[in-house]
Amino acid sequence: METPSIGRVVTEALLENLEDLWAQDRGLLSPDQVRRLTVADALVDTGATLLSLPSRLIAQLGLRKTGAKRVASSLGLAESSIYQAVRLTIQGRSCTMDVMEVPDTVPVLIGQLPLEHLDLVVDLRNRTLIGNPAHGGKHIYELY
């Protein structure tokens, strides 16, 4: 992985088609038939809310559109398509997340909700993701 630009945090992320994983669990697909991608340079974007994938990766994963939502970006207000959930794995921690579509010119974006779900925080000094220090670096869900 290349050294990130100043202030830029990137991470490796595994994305798996959740329906394929369920079909594998039921014996309908073999492990090599599950559609999955490893992205070496997913951009950690604490200004974004969701997990956002470029259109070409959504197509590679075979995700179905489930709806659309209004979005605010540097270009103003628009509408973006939402796709069925994937299993997202970063640093051995996994969660299930719906996917928002972004243009192919935009990198994979890891927003606030996936970071919260995975209990990861940005270490600004080292420009990396770390386990939440408030939880001793362990993956813990807060119930209150």
JSON list of C-alpha atoms in Angstrom, two decimals:
[
{"chain": "A", "resi": 1, "resn": "MET", "atom": "CA", "xyz": [0.00, 0.00, 0.00]},
{"chain": "A", "resi": 2, "resn": "GLU", "atom": "CA", "xyz": [1.29, 3.48, -0.87]},
{"chain": "A", "resi": 3, "resn": "THR", "atom": "CA", "xyz": [2.02, 6.00, 1.87]},
{"chain": "A", "resi": 4, "resn": "PRO", "atom": "CA", "xyz": [-1.11, 8.15, 2.19]},
{"chain": "A", "resi": 5, "resn": "SER", "atom": "CA", "xyz": [-1.06, 11.89, 1.52]},
{"chain": "A", "resi": 6, "resn": "ILE", "atom": "CA", "xyz": [-0.89, 14.21, 4.51]},
{"chain": "A", "resi": 7, "resn": "GLY", "atom": "CA", "xyz": [-4.11, 13.89, 6.51]},
{"chain": "A", "resi": 8, "resn": "ARG", "atom": "CA", "xyz": [-5.39, 11.08, 4.31]},
{"chain": "A", "resi": 9, "resn": "VAL", "atom": "CA", "xyz": [-6.18, 7.74, 5.93]},
{"chain": "A", "resi": 10, "resn": "VAL", "atom": "CA", "xyz": [-6.65, 4.63, 3.80]},
{"chain": "A", "resi": 11, "resn": "THR", "atom": "CA", "xyz": [-7.22, 1.05, 4.83]},
{"chain": "A", "resi": 12, "resn": "GLU", "atom": "CA", "xyz": [-7.66, -2.38, 3.33]},
{"chain": "A", "resi": 13, "resn": "ALA", "atom": "CA", "xyz": [-11.27, -3.55, 3.26]},
{"chain": "A", "resi": 14, "resn": "LEU", "atom": "CA", "xyz": [-12.86, -6.87, 2.33]},
{"chain": "A", "resi": 15, "resn": "LEU", "atom": "CA", "xyz": [-16.34, -6.59, 0.80]},
{"chain": "A", "resi": 16, "resn": "GLU", "atom": "CA", "xyz": [-18.54, -9.69, 0.41]},
{"chain": "A", "resi": 17, "resn": "ASN", "atom": "CA", "xyz": [-21.98, -10.15, -1.12]},
{"chain": "A", "resi": 18, "resn": "LEU", "atom": "CA", "xyz": [-24.17, -11.01, 1.89]},
{"chain": "A", "resi": 19, "resn": "GLU", "atom": "CA", "xyz": [-26.73, -12.99, -0.12]},
{"chain": "A", "resi": 20, "resn": "ASP", "atom": "CA", "xyz": [-23.90, -15.12, -1.53]},
{"chain": "A", "resi": 21, "resn": "LEU", "atom": "CA", "xyz": [-22.63, -15.78, 2.01]},
{"chain": "A", "resi": 22, "resn": "TRP", "atom": "CA", "xyz": [-26.11, -16.90, 3.07]},
{"chain": "A", "resi": 23, "resn": "ALA", "atom": "CA", "xyz": [-26.32, -19.17, 0.00]},
{"chain": "A", "resi": 24, "resn": "GLN", "atom": "CA", "xyz": [-22.93, -20.63, 0.94]},
{"chain": "A", "resi": 25, "resn": "ASP", "atom": "CA", "xyz": [-24.18, -21.30, 4.47]},
{"chain": "A", "resi": 26, "resn": "ARG", "atom": "CA", "xyz": [-27.16, -23.20, 2.99]},
{"chain": "A", "resi": 27, "resn": "GLY", "atom": "CA", "xyz": [-24.85, -25.22, 0.73]},
{"chain": "A", "resi": 28, "resn": "LEU", "atom": "CA", "xyz": [-26.10, -23.56, -2.45]},
{"chain": "A", "resi": 29, "resn": "LEU", "atom": "CA", "xyz": [-22.76, -21.92, -3.32]},
{"chain": "A", "resi": 30, "resn": "SER", "atom": "CA", "xyz": [-19.20, -23.04, -2.78]},
{"chain": "A", "resi": 31, "resn": "PRO", "atom": "CA", "xyz": [-16.81, -20.58, -1.07]},
{"chain": "A", "resi": 32, "resn": "ASP", "atom": "CA", "xyz": [-15.15, -19.75, -4.40]},
{"chain": "A", "resi": 33, "resn": "GLN", "atom": "CA", "xyz": [-18.55, -18.72, -5.84]},
{"chain": "A", "resi": 34, "resn": "VAL", "atom": "CA", "xyz": [-19.10, -15.98, -3.24]},
{"chain": "A", "resi": 35, "resn": "ARG", "atom": "CA", "xyz": [-18.58, -12.59, -4.84]},
{"chain": "A", "resi": 36, "resn": "ARG", "atom": "CA", "xyz": [-15.97, -10.69, -2.82]},
{"chain": "A", "resi": 37, "resn": "LEU", "atom": "CA", "xyz": [-13.45, -7.92, -3.35]},
{"chain": "A", "resi": 38, "resn": "THR", "atom": "CA", "xyz": [-10.45, -6.72, -1.41]},
{"chain": "A", "resi": 39, "resn": "VAL", "atom": "CA", "xyz": [-9.86, -3.01, -1.74]},
{"chain": "A", "resi": 40, "resn": "ALA", "atom": "CA", "xyz": [-6.32, -2.03, -0.73]},
{"chain": "A", "resi": 41, "resn": "ASP", "atom": "CA", "xyz": [-6.95, 1.70, -0.50]},
{"chain": "A", "resi": 42, "resn": "ALA", "atom": "CA", "xyz": [-10.43, 2.41, 0.88]},
{"chain": "A", "resi": 43, "resn": "LEU", "atom": "CA", "xyz": [-10.56, 6.03, 2.03]},
{"chain": "A", "resi": 44, "resn": "VAL", "atom": "CA", "xyz": [-11.56, 6.58, 5.65]},
{"chain": "A", "resi": 45, "resn": "ASP", "atom": "CA", "xyz": [-13.88, 9.59, 5.46]},
{"chain": "A", "resi": 46, "resn": "THR", "atom": "CA", "xyz": [-15.22, 10.76, 8.82]},
{"chain": "A", "resi": 47, "resn": "GLY", "atom": "CA", "xyz": [-17.23, 13.40, 6.94]},
{"chain": "A", "resi": 48, "resn": "ALA", "atom": "CA", "xyz": [-19.22, 10.63, 5.21]},
{"chain": "A", "resi": 49, "resn": "THR", "atom": "CA", "xyz": [-21.98, 8.67, 6.90]},
{"chain": "A", "resi": 50, "resn": "LEU", "atom": "CA", "xyz": [-22.19, 5.31, 5.12]},
{"chain": "A", "resi": 51, "resn": "LEU", "atom": "CA", "xyz": [-20.12, 2.76, 3.26]},
{"chain": "A", "resi": 52, "resn": "SER", "atom": "CA", "xyz": [-19.96, 4.11, -0.30]},
{"chain": "A", "resi": 53, "resn": "LEU", "atom": "CA", "xyz": [-18.84, 2.08, -3.31]},
{"chain": "A", "resi": 54, "resn": "PRO", "atom": "CA", "xyz": [-18.19, 3.11, -6.91]},
{"chain": "A", "resi": 55, "resn": "SER", "atom": "CA", "xyz": [-20.71, 1.80, -9.44]},
{"chain": "A", "resi": 56, "resn": "ARG", "atom": "CA", "xyz": [-18.21, -0.64, -11.00]},
{"chain": "A", "resi": 57, "resn": "LEU", "atom": "CA", "xyz": [-17.60, -2.38, -7.64]},
{"chain": "A", "resi": 58, "resn": "ILE", "atom": "CA", "xyz": [-21.33, -2.61, -6.94]},
{"chain": "A", "resi": 59, "resn": "ALA", "atom": "CA", "xyz": [-21.70, -4.37, -10.30]},
{"chain": "A", "resi": 60, "resn": "GLN", "atom": "CA", "xyz": [-18.76, -6.72, -9.56]},
{"chain": "A", "resi": 61, "resn": "LEU", "atom": "CA", "xyz": [-20.37, -7.70, -6.26]},
{"chain": "A", "resi": 62, "resn": "GLY", "atom": "CA", "xyz": [-23.75, -8.22, -7.95]},
{"chain": "A", "resi": 63, "resn": "LEU", "atom": "CA", "xyz": [-25.64, -6.03, -5.49]},
{"chain": "A", "resi": 64, "resn": "ARG", "atom": "CA", "xyz": [-29.32, -5.20, -6.00]},
{"chain": "A", "resi": 65, "resn": "LYS", "atom": "CA", "xyz": [-30.63, -1.65, -5.70]},
{"chain": "A", "resi": 66, "resn": "THR", "atom": "CA", "xyz": [-33.00, -1.27, -2.74]},
{"chain": "A", "resi": 67, "resn": "GLY", "atom": "CA", "xyz": [-33.84, 2.42, -2.93]},
{"chain": "A", "resi": 68, "resn": "ALA", "atom": "CA", "xyz": [-32.47, 5.93, -3.10]},
{"chain": "A", "resi": 69, "resn": "LYS", "atom": "CA", "xyz": [-31.70, 8.66, -0.57]},
{"chain": "A", "resi": 70, "resn": "ARG", "atom": "CA", "xyz": [-31.09, 12.39, -0.71]},
{"chain": "A", "resi": 71, "resn": "VAL", "atom": "CA", "xyz": [-27.43, 13.23, -0.16]},
{"chain": "A", "resi": 72, "resn": "ALA", "atom": "CA", "xyz": [-25.46, 16.39, 0.49]},
{"chain": "A", "resi": 73, "resn": "SER", "atom": "CA", "xyz": [-21.97, 16.64, -0.97]},
{"chain": "A", "resi": 74, "resn": "SER", "atom": "CA", "xyz": [-19.53, 19.28, -2.14]},
{"chain": "A", "resi": 75, "resn": "LEU", "atom": "CA", "xyz": [-21.61, 19.43, -5.33]},
{"chain": "A", "resi": 76, "resn": "GLY", "atom": "CA", "xyz": [-24.81, 20.25, -3.40]},
{"chain": "A", "resi": 77, "resn": "LEU", "atom": "CA", "xyz": [-27.98, 18.20, -2.89]},
{"chain": "A", "resi": 78, "resn": "ALA", "atom": "CA", "xyz": [-28.57, 15.14, -5.05]},
{"chain": "A", "resi": 79, "resn": "GLU", "atom": "CA", "xyz": [-29.98, 11.63, -4.90]},
{"chain": "A", "resi": 80, "resn": "SER", "atom": "CA", "xyz": [-27.90, 8.47, -4.59]},
{"chain": "A", "resi": 81, "resn": "SER", "atom": "CA", "xyz": [-28.88, 4.84, -4.96]},
{"chain": "A", "resi": 82, "resn": "ILE", "atom": "CA", "xyz": [-28.76, 2.48, -2.00]},
{"chain": "A", "resi": 83, "resn": "TYR", "atom": "CA", "xyz": [-27.87, -1.19, -2.53]},
{"chain": "A", "resi": 84, "resn": "GLN", "atom": "CA", "xyz": [-28.31, -4.34, -0.49]},
{"chain": "A", "resi": 85, "resn": "ALA", "atom": "CA", "xyz": [-25.95, -4.99, 2.38]},
{"chain": "A", "resi": 86, "resn": "VAL", "atom": "CA", "xyz": [-22.44, -6.40, 2.21]},
{"chain": "A", "resi": 87, "resn": "ARG", "atom": "CA", "xyz": [-20.24, -7.88, 4.88]},
{"chain": "A", "resi": 88, "resn": "LEU", "atom": "CA", "xyz": [-17.45, -5.39, 5.45]},
{"chain": "A", "resi": 89, "resn": "THR", "atom": "CA", "xyz": [-14.26, -6.59, 7.13]},
{"chain": "A", "resi": 90, "resn": "ILE", "atom": "CA", "xyz": [-11.46, -4.28, 8.25]},
{"chain": "A", "resi": 91, "resn": "GLN", "atom": "CA", "xyz": [-8.61, -5.41, 10.50]},
{"chain": "A", "resi": 92, "resn": "GLY", "atom": "CA", "xyz": [-10.40, -8.70, 11.19]},
{"chain": "A", "resi": 93, "resn": "ARG", "atom": "CA", "xyz": [-13.56, -6.92, 12.40]},
{"chain": "A", "resi": 94, "resn": "SER", "atom": "CA", "xyz": [-16.75, -7.50, 10.42]},
{"chain": "A", "resi": 95, "resn": "CYS", "atom": "CA", "xyz": [-20.13, -5.84, 10.15]},
{"chain": "A", "resi": 96, "resn": "THR", "atom": "CA", "xyz": [-23.09, -5.76, 7.80]},
{"chain": "A", "resi": 97, "resn": "MET", "atom": "CA", "xyz": [-23.64, -2.47, 5.99]},
{"chain": "A", "resi": 98, "resn": "ASP", "atom": "CA", "xyz": [-25.95, -1.15, 3.29]},
{"chain": "A", "resi": 99, "resn": "VAL", "atom": "CA", "xyz": [-24.08, 0.41, 0.37]},
{"chain": "A", "resi": 100, "resn": "MET", "atom": "CA", "xyz": [-24.45, 3.88, -1.12]},
{"chain": "A", "resi": 101, "resn": "GLU", "atom": "CA", "xyz": [-23.43, 4.30, -4.76]},
{"chain": "A", "resi": 102, "resn": "VAL", "atom": "CA", "xyz": [-20.85, 6.88, -5.78]},
{"chain": "A", "resi": 103, "resn": "PRO", "atom": "CA", "xyz": [-19.41, 7.58, -9.24]},
{"chain": "A", "resi": 104, "resn": "ASP", "atom": "CA", "xyz": [-16.51, 5.46, -10.46]},
{"chain": "A", "resi": 105, "resn": "THR", "atom": "CA", "xyz": [-14.21, 8.48, -10.04]},
{"chain": "A", "resi": 106, "resn": "VAL", "atom": "CA", "xyz": [-14.73, 8.35, -6.25]},
{"chain": "A", "resi": 107, "resn": "PRO", "atom": "CA", "xyz": [-12.82, 5.83, -4.09]},
{"chain": "A", "resi": 108, "resn": "VAL", "atom": "CA", "xyz": [-14.44, 3.41, -1.67]},
{"chain": "A", "resi": 109, "resn": "LEU", "atom": "CA", "xyz": [-15.47, 5.55, 1.30]},
{"chain": "A", "resi": 110, "resn": "ILE", "atom": "CA", "xyz": [-15.60, 4.21, 4.85]},
{"chain": "A", "resi": 111, "resn": "GLY", "atom": "CA", "xyz": [-17.90, 6.61, 6.73]},
{"chain": "A", "resi": 112, "resn": "GLN", "atom": "CA", "xyz": [-18.93, 7.15, 10.33]},
{"chain": "A", "resi": 113, "resn": "LEU", "atom": "CA", "xyz": [-21.45, 4.30, 10.64]},
{"chain": "A", "resi": 114, "resn": "PRO", "atom": "CA", "xyz": [-19.08, 1.51, 9.57]},
{"chain": "A", "resi": 115, "resn": "LEU", "atom": "CA", "xyz": [-16.36, 2.94, 11.83]},
{"chain": "A", "resi": 116, "resn": "GLU", "atom": "CA", "xyz": [-18.77, 2.98, 14.78]},
{"chain": "A", "resi": 117, "resn": "HIS", "atom": "CA", "xyz": [-19.97, -0.53, 13.98]},
{"chain": "A", "resi": 118, "resn": "LEU", "atom": "CA", "xyz": [-16.40, -1.84, 13.81]},
{"chain": "A", "resi": 119, "resn": "ASP", "atom": "CA", "xyz": [-15.31, 0.19, 16.89]},
{"chain": "A", "resi": 120, "resn": "LEU", "atom": "CA", "xyz": [-12.41, 1.74, 14.95]},
{"chain": "A", "resi": 121, "resn": "VAL", "atom": "CA", "xyz": [-11.13, 5.31, 15.26]},
{"chain": "A", "resi": 122, "resn": "VAL", "atom": "CA", "xyz": [-8.71, 7.40, 13.24]},
{"chain": "A", "resi": 123, "resn": "ASP", "atom": "CA", "xyz": [-5.22, 7.82, 14.71]},
{"chain": "A", "resi": 124, "resn": "LEU", "atom": "CA", "xyz": [-4.40, 11.23, 13.21]},
{"chain": "A", "resi": 125, "resn": "ARG", "atom": "CA", "xyz": [-0.75, 11.18, 14.26]},
{"chain": "A", "resi": 126, "resn": "ASN", "atom": "CA", "xyz": [-0.03, 7.94, 12.41]},
{"chain": "A", "resi": 127, "resn": "ARG", "atom": "CA", "xyz": [-2.74, 8.34, 9.74]},
{"chain": "A", "resi": 128, "resn": "THR", "atom": "CA", "xyz": [-4.21, 4.92, 10.36]},
{"chain": "A", "resi": 129, "resn": "LEU", "atom": "CA", "xyz": [-7.21, 3.16, 11.88]},
{"chain": "A", "resi": 130, "resn": "ILE", "atom": "CA", "xyz": [-6.91, 1.71, 15.36]},
{"chain": "A", "resi": 131, "resn": "GLY", "atom": "CA", "xyz": [-9.18, -0.11, 17.78]},
{"chain": "A", "resi": 132, "resn": "ASN", "atom": "CA", "xyz": [-11.05, 2.35, 19.97]},
{"chain": "A", "resi": 133, "resn": "PRO", "atom": "CA", "xyz": [-8.68, 3.29, 22.86]},
{"chain": "A", "resi": 134, "resn": "ALA", "atom": "CA", "xyz": [-11.71, 3.87, 25.10]},
{"chain": "A", "resi": 135, "resn": "HIS", "atom": "CA", "xyz": [-12.27, 0.10, 24.85]},
{"chain": "A", "resi": 136, "resn": "GLY", "atom": "CA", "xyz": [-8.63, -0.89, 25.24]},
{"chain": "A", "resi": 137, "resn": "GLY", "atom": "CA", "xyz": [-8.43, -1.45, 21.48]},
{"chain": "A", "resi": 138, "resn": "LYS", "atom": "CA", "xyz": [-10.89, -4.36, 21.71]},
{"chain": "A", "resi": 139, "resn": "HIS", "atom": "CA", "xyz": [-14.05, -4.53, 19.59]},
{"chain": "A", "resi": 140, "resn": "ILE", "atom": "CA", "xyz": [-16.84, -3.67, 22.03]},
{"chain": "A", "resi": 141, "resn": "TYR", "atom": "CA", "xyz": [-20.42, -2.59, 21.42]},
{"chain": "A", "resi": 142, "resn": "GLU", "atom": "CA", "xyz": [-21.86, -0.06, 23.83]},
{"chain": "A", "resi": 143, "resn": "LEU", "atom": "CA", "xyz": [-25.42, -0.87, 24.89]},
{"chain": "A", "resi": 144, "resn": "TYR", "atom": "CA", "xyz": [-26.19, 2.41, 26.63]}
]
